[in-house]
Coordinates of C-alpha atoms and ligand atoms in Angstrom, one line a residue:
X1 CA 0.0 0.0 0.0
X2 CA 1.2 3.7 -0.8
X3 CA 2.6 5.1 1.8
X4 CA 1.6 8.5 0.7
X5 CA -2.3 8.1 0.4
X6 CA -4.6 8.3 2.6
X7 CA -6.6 5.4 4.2
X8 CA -9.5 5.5 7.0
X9 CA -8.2 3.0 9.9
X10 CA -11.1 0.5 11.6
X11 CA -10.6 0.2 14.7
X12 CA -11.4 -3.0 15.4
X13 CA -9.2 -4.3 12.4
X14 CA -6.1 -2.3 14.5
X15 CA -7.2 -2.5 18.2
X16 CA -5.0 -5.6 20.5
X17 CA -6.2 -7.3 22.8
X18 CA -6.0 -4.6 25.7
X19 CA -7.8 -2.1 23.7
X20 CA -10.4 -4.5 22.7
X21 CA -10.8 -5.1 26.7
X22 CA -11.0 -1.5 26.8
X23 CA -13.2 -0.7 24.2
X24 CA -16.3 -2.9 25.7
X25 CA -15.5 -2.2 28.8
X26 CA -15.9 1.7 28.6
X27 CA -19.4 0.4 26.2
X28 CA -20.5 -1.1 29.4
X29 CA -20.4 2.3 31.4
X30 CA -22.0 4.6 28.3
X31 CA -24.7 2.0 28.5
X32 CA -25.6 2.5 31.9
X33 CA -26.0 6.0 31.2
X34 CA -28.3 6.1 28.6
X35 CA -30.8 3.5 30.4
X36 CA -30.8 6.2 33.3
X37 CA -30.3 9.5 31.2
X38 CA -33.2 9.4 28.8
X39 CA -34.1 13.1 28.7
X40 CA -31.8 16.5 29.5
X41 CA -33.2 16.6 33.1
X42 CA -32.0 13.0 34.4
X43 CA -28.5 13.5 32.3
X44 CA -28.3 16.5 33.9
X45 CA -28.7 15.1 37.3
X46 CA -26.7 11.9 36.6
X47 CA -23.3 13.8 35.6
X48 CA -23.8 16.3 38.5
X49 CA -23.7 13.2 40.5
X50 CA -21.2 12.1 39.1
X51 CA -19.2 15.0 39.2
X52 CA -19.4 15.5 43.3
X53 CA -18.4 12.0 43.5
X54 CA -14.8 13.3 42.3
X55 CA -15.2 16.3 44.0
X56 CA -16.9 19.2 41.9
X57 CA -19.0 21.6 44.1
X58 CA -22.1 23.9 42.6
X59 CA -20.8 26.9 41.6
X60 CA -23.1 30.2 42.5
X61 CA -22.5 33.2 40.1
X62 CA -20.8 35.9 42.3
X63 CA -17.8 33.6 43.3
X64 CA -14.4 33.9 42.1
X65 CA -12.4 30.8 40.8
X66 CA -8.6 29.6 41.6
X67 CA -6.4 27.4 40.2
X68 CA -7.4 23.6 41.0
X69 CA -11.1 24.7 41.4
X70 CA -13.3 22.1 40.1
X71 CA -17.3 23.3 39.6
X72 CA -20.3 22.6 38.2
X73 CA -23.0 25.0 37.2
X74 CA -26.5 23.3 36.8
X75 CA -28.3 25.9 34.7
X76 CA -32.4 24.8 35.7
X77 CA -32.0 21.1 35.6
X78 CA -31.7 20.9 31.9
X79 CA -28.1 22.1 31.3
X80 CA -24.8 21.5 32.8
X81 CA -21.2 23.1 32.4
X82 CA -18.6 21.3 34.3
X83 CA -15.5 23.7 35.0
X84 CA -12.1 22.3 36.0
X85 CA -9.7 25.7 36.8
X86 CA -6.5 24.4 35.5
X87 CA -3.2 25.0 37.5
X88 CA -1.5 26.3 34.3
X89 CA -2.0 29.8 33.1
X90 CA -5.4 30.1 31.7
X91 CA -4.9 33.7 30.5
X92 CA -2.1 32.4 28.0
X93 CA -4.0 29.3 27.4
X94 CA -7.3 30.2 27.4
X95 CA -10.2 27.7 27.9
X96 CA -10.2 23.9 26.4
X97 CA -14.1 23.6 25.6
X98 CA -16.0 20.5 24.8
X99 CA -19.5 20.8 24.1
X100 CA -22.0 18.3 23.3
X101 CA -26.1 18.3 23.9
X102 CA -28.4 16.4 26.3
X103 CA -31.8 16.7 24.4
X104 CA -32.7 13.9 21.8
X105 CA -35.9 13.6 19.7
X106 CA -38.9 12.7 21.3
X107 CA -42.5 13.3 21.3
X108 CA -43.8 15.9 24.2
X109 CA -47.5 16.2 26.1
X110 CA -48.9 19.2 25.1
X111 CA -50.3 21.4 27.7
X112 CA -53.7 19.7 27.3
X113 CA -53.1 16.3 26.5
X114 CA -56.2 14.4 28.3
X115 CA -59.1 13.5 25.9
X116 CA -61.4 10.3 25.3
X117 CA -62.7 8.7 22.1
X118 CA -65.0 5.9 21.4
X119 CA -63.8 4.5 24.9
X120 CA -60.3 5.2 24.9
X121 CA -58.4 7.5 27.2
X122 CA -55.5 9.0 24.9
X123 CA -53.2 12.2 25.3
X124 CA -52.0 14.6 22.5
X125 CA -48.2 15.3 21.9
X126 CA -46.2 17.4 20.1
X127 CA -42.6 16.0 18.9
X128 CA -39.9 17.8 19.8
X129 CA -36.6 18.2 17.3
X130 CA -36.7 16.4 13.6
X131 CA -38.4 12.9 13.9
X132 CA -40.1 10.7 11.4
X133 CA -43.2 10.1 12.4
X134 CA -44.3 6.7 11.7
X135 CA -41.3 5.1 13.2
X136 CA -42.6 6.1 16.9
X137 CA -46.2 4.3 16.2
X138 CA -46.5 0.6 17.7
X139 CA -43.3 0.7 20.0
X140 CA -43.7 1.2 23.5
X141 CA -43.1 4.4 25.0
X142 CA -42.1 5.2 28.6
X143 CA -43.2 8.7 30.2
X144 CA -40.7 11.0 31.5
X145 CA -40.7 14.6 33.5
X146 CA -41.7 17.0 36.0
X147 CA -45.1 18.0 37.1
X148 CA -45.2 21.1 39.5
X149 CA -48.4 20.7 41.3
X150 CA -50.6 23.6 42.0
X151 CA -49.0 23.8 46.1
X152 CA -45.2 24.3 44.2
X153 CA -43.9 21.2 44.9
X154 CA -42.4 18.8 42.3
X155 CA -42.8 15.3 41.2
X156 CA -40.4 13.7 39.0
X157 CA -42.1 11.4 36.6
X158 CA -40.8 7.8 34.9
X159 CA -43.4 5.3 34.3
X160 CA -42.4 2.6 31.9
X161 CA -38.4 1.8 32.6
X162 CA -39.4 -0.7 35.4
X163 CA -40.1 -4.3 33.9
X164 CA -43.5 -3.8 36.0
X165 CA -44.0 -0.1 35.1
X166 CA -47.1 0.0 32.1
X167 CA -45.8 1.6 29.0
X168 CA -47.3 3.4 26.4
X169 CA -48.4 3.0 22.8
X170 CA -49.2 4.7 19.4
X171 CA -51.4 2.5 17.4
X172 CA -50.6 2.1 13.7
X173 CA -53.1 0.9 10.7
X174 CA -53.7 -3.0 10.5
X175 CA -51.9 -4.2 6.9
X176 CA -55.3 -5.7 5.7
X177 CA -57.2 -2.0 5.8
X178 CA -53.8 0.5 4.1
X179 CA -55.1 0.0 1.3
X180 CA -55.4 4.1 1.0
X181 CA -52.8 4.7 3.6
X182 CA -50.2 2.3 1.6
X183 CA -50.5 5.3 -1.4
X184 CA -49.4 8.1 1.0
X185 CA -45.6 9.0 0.8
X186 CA -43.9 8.5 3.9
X187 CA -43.7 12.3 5.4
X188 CA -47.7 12.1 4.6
X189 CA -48.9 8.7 6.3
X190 CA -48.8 9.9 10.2
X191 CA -49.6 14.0 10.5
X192 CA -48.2 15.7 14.3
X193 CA -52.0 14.9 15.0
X194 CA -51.9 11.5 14.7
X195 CA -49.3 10.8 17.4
X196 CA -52.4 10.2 20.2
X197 CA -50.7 8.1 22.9
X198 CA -52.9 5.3 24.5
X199 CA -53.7 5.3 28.4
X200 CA -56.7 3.7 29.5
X201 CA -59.4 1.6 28.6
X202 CA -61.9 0.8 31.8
X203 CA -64.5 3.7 32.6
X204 CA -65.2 5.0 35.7
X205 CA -67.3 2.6 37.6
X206 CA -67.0 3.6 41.1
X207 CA -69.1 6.7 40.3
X208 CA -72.3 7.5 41.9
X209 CA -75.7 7.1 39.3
X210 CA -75.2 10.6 37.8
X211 CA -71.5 10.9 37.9
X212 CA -69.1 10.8 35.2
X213 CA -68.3 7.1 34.0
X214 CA -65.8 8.0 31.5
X215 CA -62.2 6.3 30.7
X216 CA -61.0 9.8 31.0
X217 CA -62.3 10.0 34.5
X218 CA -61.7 6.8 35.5
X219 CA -57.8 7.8 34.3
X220 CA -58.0 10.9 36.3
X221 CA -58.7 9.1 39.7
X222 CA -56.0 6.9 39.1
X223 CA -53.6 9.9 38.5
X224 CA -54.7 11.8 41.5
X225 CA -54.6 8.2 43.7
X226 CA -51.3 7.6 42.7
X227 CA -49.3 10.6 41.9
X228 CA -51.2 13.3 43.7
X229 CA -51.5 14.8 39.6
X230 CA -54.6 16.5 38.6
X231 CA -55.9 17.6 35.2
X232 CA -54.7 21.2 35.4
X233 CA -51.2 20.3 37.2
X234 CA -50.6 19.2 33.0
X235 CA -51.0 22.7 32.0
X236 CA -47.7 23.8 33.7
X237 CA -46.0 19.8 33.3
X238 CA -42.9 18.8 31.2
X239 CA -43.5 15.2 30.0
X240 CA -42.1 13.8 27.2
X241 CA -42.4 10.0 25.9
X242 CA -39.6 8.3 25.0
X243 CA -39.1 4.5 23.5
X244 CA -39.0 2.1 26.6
X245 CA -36.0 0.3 25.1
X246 CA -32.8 -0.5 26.8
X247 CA -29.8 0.0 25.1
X248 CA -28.6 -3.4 24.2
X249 CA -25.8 -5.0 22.0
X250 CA -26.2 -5.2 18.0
X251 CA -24.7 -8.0 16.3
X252 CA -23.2 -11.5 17.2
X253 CA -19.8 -10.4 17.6
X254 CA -21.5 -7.4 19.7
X255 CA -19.6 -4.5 18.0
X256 CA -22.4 -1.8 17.9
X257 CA -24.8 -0.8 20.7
X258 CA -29.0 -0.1 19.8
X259 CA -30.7 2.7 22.0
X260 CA -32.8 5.6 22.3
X261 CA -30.9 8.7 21.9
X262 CA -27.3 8.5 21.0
X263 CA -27.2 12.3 19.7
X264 CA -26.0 13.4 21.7
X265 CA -25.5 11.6 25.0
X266 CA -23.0 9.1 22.8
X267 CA -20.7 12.4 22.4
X268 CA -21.9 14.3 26.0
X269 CA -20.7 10.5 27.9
X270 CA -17.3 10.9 26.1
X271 CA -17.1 14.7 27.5
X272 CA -17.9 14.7 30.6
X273 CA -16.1 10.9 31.8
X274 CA -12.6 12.5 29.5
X275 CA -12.6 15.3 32.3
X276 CA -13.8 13.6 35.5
X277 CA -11.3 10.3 34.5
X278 CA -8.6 12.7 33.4
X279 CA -5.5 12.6 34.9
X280 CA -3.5 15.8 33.9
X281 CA -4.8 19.0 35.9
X282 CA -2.9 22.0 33.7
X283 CA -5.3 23.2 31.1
X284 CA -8.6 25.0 32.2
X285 CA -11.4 23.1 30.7
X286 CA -15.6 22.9 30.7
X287 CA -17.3 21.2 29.7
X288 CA -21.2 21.7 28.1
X289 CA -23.6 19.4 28.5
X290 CA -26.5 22.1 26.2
X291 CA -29.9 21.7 26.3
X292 CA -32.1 22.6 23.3
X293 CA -30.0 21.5 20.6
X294 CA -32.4 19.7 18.6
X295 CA -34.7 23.1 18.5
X296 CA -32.0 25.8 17.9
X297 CA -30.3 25.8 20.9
X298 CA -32.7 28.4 22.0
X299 CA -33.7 29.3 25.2
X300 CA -32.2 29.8 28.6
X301 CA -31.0 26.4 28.6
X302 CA -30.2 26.1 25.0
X303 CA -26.1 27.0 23.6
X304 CA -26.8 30.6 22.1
X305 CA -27.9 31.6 26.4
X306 CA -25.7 34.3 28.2
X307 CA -24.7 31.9 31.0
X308 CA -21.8 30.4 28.6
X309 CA -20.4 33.5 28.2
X310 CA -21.2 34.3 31.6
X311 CA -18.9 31.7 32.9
X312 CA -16.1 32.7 30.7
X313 CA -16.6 36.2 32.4
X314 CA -16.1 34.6 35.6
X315 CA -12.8 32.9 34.9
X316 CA -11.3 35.9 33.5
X317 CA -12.3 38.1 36.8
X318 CA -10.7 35.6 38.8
X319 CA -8.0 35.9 36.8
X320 CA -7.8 39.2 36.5
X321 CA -8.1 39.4 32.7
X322 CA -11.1 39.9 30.1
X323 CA -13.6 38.0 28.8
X324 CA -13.0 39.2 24.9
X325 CA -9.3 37.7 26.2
X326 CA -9.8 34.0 27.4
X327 CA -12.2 33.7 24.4
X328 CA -9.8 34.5 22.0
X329 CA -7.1 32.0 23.3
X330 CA -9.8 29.2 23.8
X331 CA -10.8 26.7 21.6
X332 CA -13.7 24.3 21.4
X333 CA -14.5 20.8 20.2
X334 CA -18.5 20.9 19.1
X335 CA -19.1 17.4 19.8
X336 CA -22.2 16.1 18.2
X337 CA -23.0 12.9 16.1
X338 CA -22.7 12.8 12.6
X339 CA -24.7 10.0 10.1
X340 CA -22.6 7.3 9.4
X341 CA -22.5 5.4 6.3
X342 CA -25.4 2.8 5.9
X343 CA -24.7 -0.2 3.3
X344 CA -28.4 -0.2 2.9
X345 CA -28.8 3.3 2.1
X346 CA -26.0 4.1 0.0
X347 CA -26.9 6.6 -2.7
X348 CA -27.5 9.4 0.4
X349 CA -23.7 9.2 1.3
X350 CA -20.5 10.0 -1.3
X351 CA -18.5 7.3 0.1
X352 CA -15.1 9.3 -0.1
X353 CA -16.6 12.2 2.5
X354 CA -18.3 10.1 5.0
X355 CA -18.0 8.9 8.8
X356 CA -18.0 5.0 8.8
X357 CA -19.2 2.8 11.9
X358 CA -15.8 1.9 13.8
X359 CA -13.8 4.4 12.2
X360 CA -12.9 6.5 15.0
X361 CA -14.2 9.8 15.6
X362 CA -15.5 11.9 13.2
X363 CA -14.0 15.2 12.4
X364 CA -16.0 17.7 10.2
X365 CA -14.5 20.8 9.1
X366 CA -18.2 21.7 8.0
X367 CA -21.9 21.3 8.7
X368 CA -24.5 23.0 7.0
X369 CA -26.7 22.6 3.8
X370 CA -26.7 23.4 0.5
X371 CA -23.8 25.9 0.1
X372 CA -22.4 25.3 3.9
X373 CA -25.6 27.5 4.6
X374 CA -25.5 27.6 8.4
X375 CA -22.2 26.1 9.2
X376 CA -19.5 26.8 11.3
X377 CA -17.1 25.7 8.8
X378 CA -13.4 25.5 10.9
X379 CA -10.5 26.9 9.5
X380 CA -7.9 24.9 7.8
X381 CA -5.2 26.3 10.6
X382 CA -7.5 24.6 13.7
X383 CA -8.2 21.7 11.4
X384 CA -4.5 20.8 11.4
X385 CA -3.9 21.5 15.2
X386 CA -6.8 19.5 16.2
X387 CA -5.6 16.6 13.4
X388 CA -2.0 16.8 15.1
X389 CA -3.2 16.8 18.8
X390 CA -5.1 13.8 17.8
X391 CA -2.3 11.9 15.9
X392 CA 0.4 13.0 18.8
X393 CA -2.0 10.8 21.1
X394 CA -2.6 7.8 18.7
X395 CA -6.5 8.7 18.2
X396 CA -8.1 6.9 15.6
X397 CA -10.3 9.2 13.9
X398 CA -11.7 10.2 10.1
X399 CA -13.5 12.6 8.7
X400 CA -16.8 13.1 6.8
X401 CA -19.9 15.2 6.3
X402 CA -23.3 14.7 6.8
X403 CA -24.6 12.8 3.0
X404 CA -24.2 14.3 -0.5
X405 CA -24.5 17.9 -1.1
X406 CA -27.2 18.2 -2.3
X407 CA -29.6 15.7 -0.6
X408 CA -30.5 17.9 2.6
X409 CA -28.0 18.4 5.8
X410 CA -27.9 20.0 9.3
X411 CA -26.3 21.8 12.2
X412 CA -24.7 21.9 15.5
X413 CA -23.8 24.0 18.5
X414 CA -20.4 24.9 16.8
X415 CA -21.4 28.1 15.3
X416 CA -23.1 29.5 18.4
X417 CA -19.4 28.9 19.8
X418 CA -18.0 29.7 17.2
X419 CA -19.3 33.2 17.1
X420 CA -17.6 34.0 20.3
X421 CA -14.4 34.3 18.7
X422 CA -13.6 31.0 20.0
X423 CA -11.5 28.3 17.6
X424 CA -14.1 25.7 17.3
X425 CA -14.3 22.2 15.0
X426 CA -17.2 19.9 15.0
X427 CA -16.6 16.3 16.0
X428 CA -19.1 12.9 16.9
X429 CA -19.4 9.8 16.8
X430 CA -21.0 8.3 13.5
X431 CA -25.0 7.3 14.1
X432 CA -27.2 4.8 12.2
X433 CA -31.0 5.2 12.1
X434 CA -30.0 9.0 12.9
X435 CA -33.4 10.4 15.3
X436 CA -34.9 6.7 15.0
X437 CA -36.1 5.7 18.1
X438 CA -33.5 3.1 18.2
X439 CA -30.3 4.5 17.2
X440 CA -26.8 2.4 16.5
X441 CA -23.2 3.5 17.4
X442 CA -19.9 1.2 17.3
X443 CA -18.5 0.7 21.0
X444 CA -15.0 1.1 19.3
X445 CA -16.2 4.9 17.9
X446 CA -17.4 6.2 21.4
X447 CA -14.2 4.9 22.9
X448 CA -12.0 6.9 20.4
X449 CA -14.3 9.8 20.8
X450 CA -13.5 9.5 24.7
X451 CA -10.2 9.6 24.0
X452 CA -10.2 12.3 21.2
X453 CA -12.0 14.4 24.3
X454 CA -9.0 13.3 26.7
X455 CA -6.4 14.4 24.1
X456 CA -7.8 17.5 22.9
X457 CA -8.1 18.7 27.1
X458 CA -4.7 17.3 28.4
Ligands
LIG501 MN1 -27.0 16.2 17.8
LIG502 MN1 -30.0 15.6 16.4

């Protein structure tokens, strides 16, 4: 072979037998992540958890940072910076930022969900980031969130993760009566009014001769009975269904892992564990865990709110130095997933410029669509530095976009980053079935995007 060209490496093709150990091993902790991190909130909590355990405290604005600080700031519940004050010199070296998002596709409650029809008790939802619709019909669906009651208080909500715990459904047409749905294109088939979710079926029998006998009431009693909710305490709740799938191996020789939700938490596991596993304490790093990613990253929880730039204005106070400063010495891997190259569905992809399942990590100068509309698009200078920091530390990693340019596209956090005169390159792990409600990722890809995060903060 040339020794000149260029050729992607596969990781397991390269990886001995220690790596191999290592690889599955660290597959084994991401999965016991994303069983108990379905939505923002509970990755949120997990990874502050998990932060204290190595000794990160909450950080309250008005506090000045020192070196060997190590903080976390957990901005509502839903988003999470993680801030290690480096014992080197932060105003020469700036920041080392890794950001990655916590939100997936799902389908929310609306605000009045409760309605029966021809003896069914079902709710209405509206999905939440890009799905196709028909793949979340006749899967079961676990419900997940917060209701605030009408006294204040709180109650955090997971029904349908416990083998005894009901789960929930979206019915789909019987083969033998499509005759007229089987002409609809795909997009037109299931409308964001068809996703009904299914919760009861017995009426109210306990009530009095003039009372209401409904499924609906009968559903109501049973959420006031057993979680104190009543029909109002949904206009002011956050609950979202999400597939009641465990993540689980794919394959006999169990290379890739199925779940719900890999973009992002398969780039937001490699973040967060890089830092709290790390062993080097010079550079100053944070880490983003963003909420909102999937909508814009709007919002006060979302990438493009104050509080990052807030933060940075708090390191360079303690420091003594400005904001405008550290950001211009910082730099920032956007980590989010990119589509991987499906044998099945191979005209989307130009095979040359695509991220392959066990690869490495994927770097990608560019997002976008069309022209690059809407991408960050790094600069060929960062490229290299990233591409040598990665080499220097034996990283296996490619690089791709997301499908043929012309067939559609899409965007990250980078840019919002980006546009704080911060250095910033997007990289992920590749993703089959891409907003599915069963995604697939190779074990050996999230363990080279751990160690692509370890490299890139050391
Ligand atoms: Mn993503
Ligand atoms: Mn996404």
């Amino acid at each position: 072979m040339s020794k000149l060209a260029y050729k992607r490496t596969n990781v397991y093709e390269t990886a001995d037998e220690k790596t191999m150990k290592n690889i599955f091993a660290y597959a084994e902790r991401y999965k016991e992540f994303i069983d108990k991190a379905k939505t923002e909130r509970e990755a949120c909590a997990y990874v502050a958890a998990e932060a204290e355990k190595q000794g990160y405290k909450p950080y309250e604005f008005g506090a000045k940072l020192k070196p060997g600080d190590k903080v976390y700031y957990n901005n509502r519940g839903k988003n999470i910076y993680l801030i290690r004050v480096g014992t080197g010199d932060v105003k020469k070296d700036g920041i080392r930022i890794v950001a990655s998002h916590i939100d997936s596709p799902r389908l929310d409650l609306k605000q009045v969900p409760l309605y029966e029809s021809d003896g069914v008790a079902l709710a209405k939802t509206h999905y939440y980031g890009g799905i196709k619709k028909y793949q979340w019909t006749t899967i079961p669906l676990a419900l997940h969130g917060a209701v605030i009651l009408g006294d204040g208080s709180k109650k955090e909500v997971v029904i349908g993760e416990d083998e005894n715990d009901p789960v929930f459904y979206i019915s789909d047409l019987l083969p033998h009566l499509s005759q007229k749905q089987n002409t609809k294109t795909l997009a037109e088939a299931f409308s964001g009014e068809d996703l009904n979710i299914w919760l009861g079926n017995v009426p109210y029998t306990a009530a009095k001769e003039d009372g209401d006998k409904t499924v609906k009431e009968n559903l109501l009693h049973i959420l006031y009975a057993k979680y104190g909710i009543k029909e109002e305490d949904f206009l002011s709740a956050e609950l979202s269904l999400v597939p009641a799938y465990k993540a689980r191996d794919i394959g006999f020789d169990r290379a890739l892992i199925g779940a719900y939700g890999h973009d992002d938490r398969v780039c937001s596991f490699p973040a967060y564990t890089a830092l709290l596993d790390g062993e080097s304490q010079d550079k100053t790093v944070m880490v983003v865990l963003a909420d909102k990613e999937e909508i814009g990253s709007e919002g006060n929880t979302g990438m493009q709110c104050a509080v990052f730039t807030d933060l940075i204005d708090v390191i360079a106070d303690s420091f003594g130095t400005t904001s405008a400063a550290i950001r211009a010495r910082s730099k920032c891997l956007s980590a989010d997933v990119n589509a991987a190259y499906d044998p099945n569905f191979k005209d989307v992809n130009e095979p040359m410029n695509s991220t392959y399942l066990s690869c490495g990590a994927g770097l990608t100068k560019f997002t976008g669509a069309r022209g690059k509309s809407g991408s960050n698009d790094a600069s060929a200078e960062f490229m290299a530095e990233v591409r040598k920091i990665f080499n220097d530390e034996g990283v296996i990693w490619q690089t791709g976009e997301l499908g043929k340019v012309d067939q559609g596209g899409g965007g990250t956090v980078a840019k919002y980053i980006a546009n704080r005169n911060i250095d910033t390159v997007d990289i992920g792990v590749a993703v089959i079935s891409m907003h599915s409600p069963y995604e697939v990722i190779s074990k050996a890809d999230v363990y080279e995007m751990y160690l692509a995060c370890k490299a890139f903060i050391k």
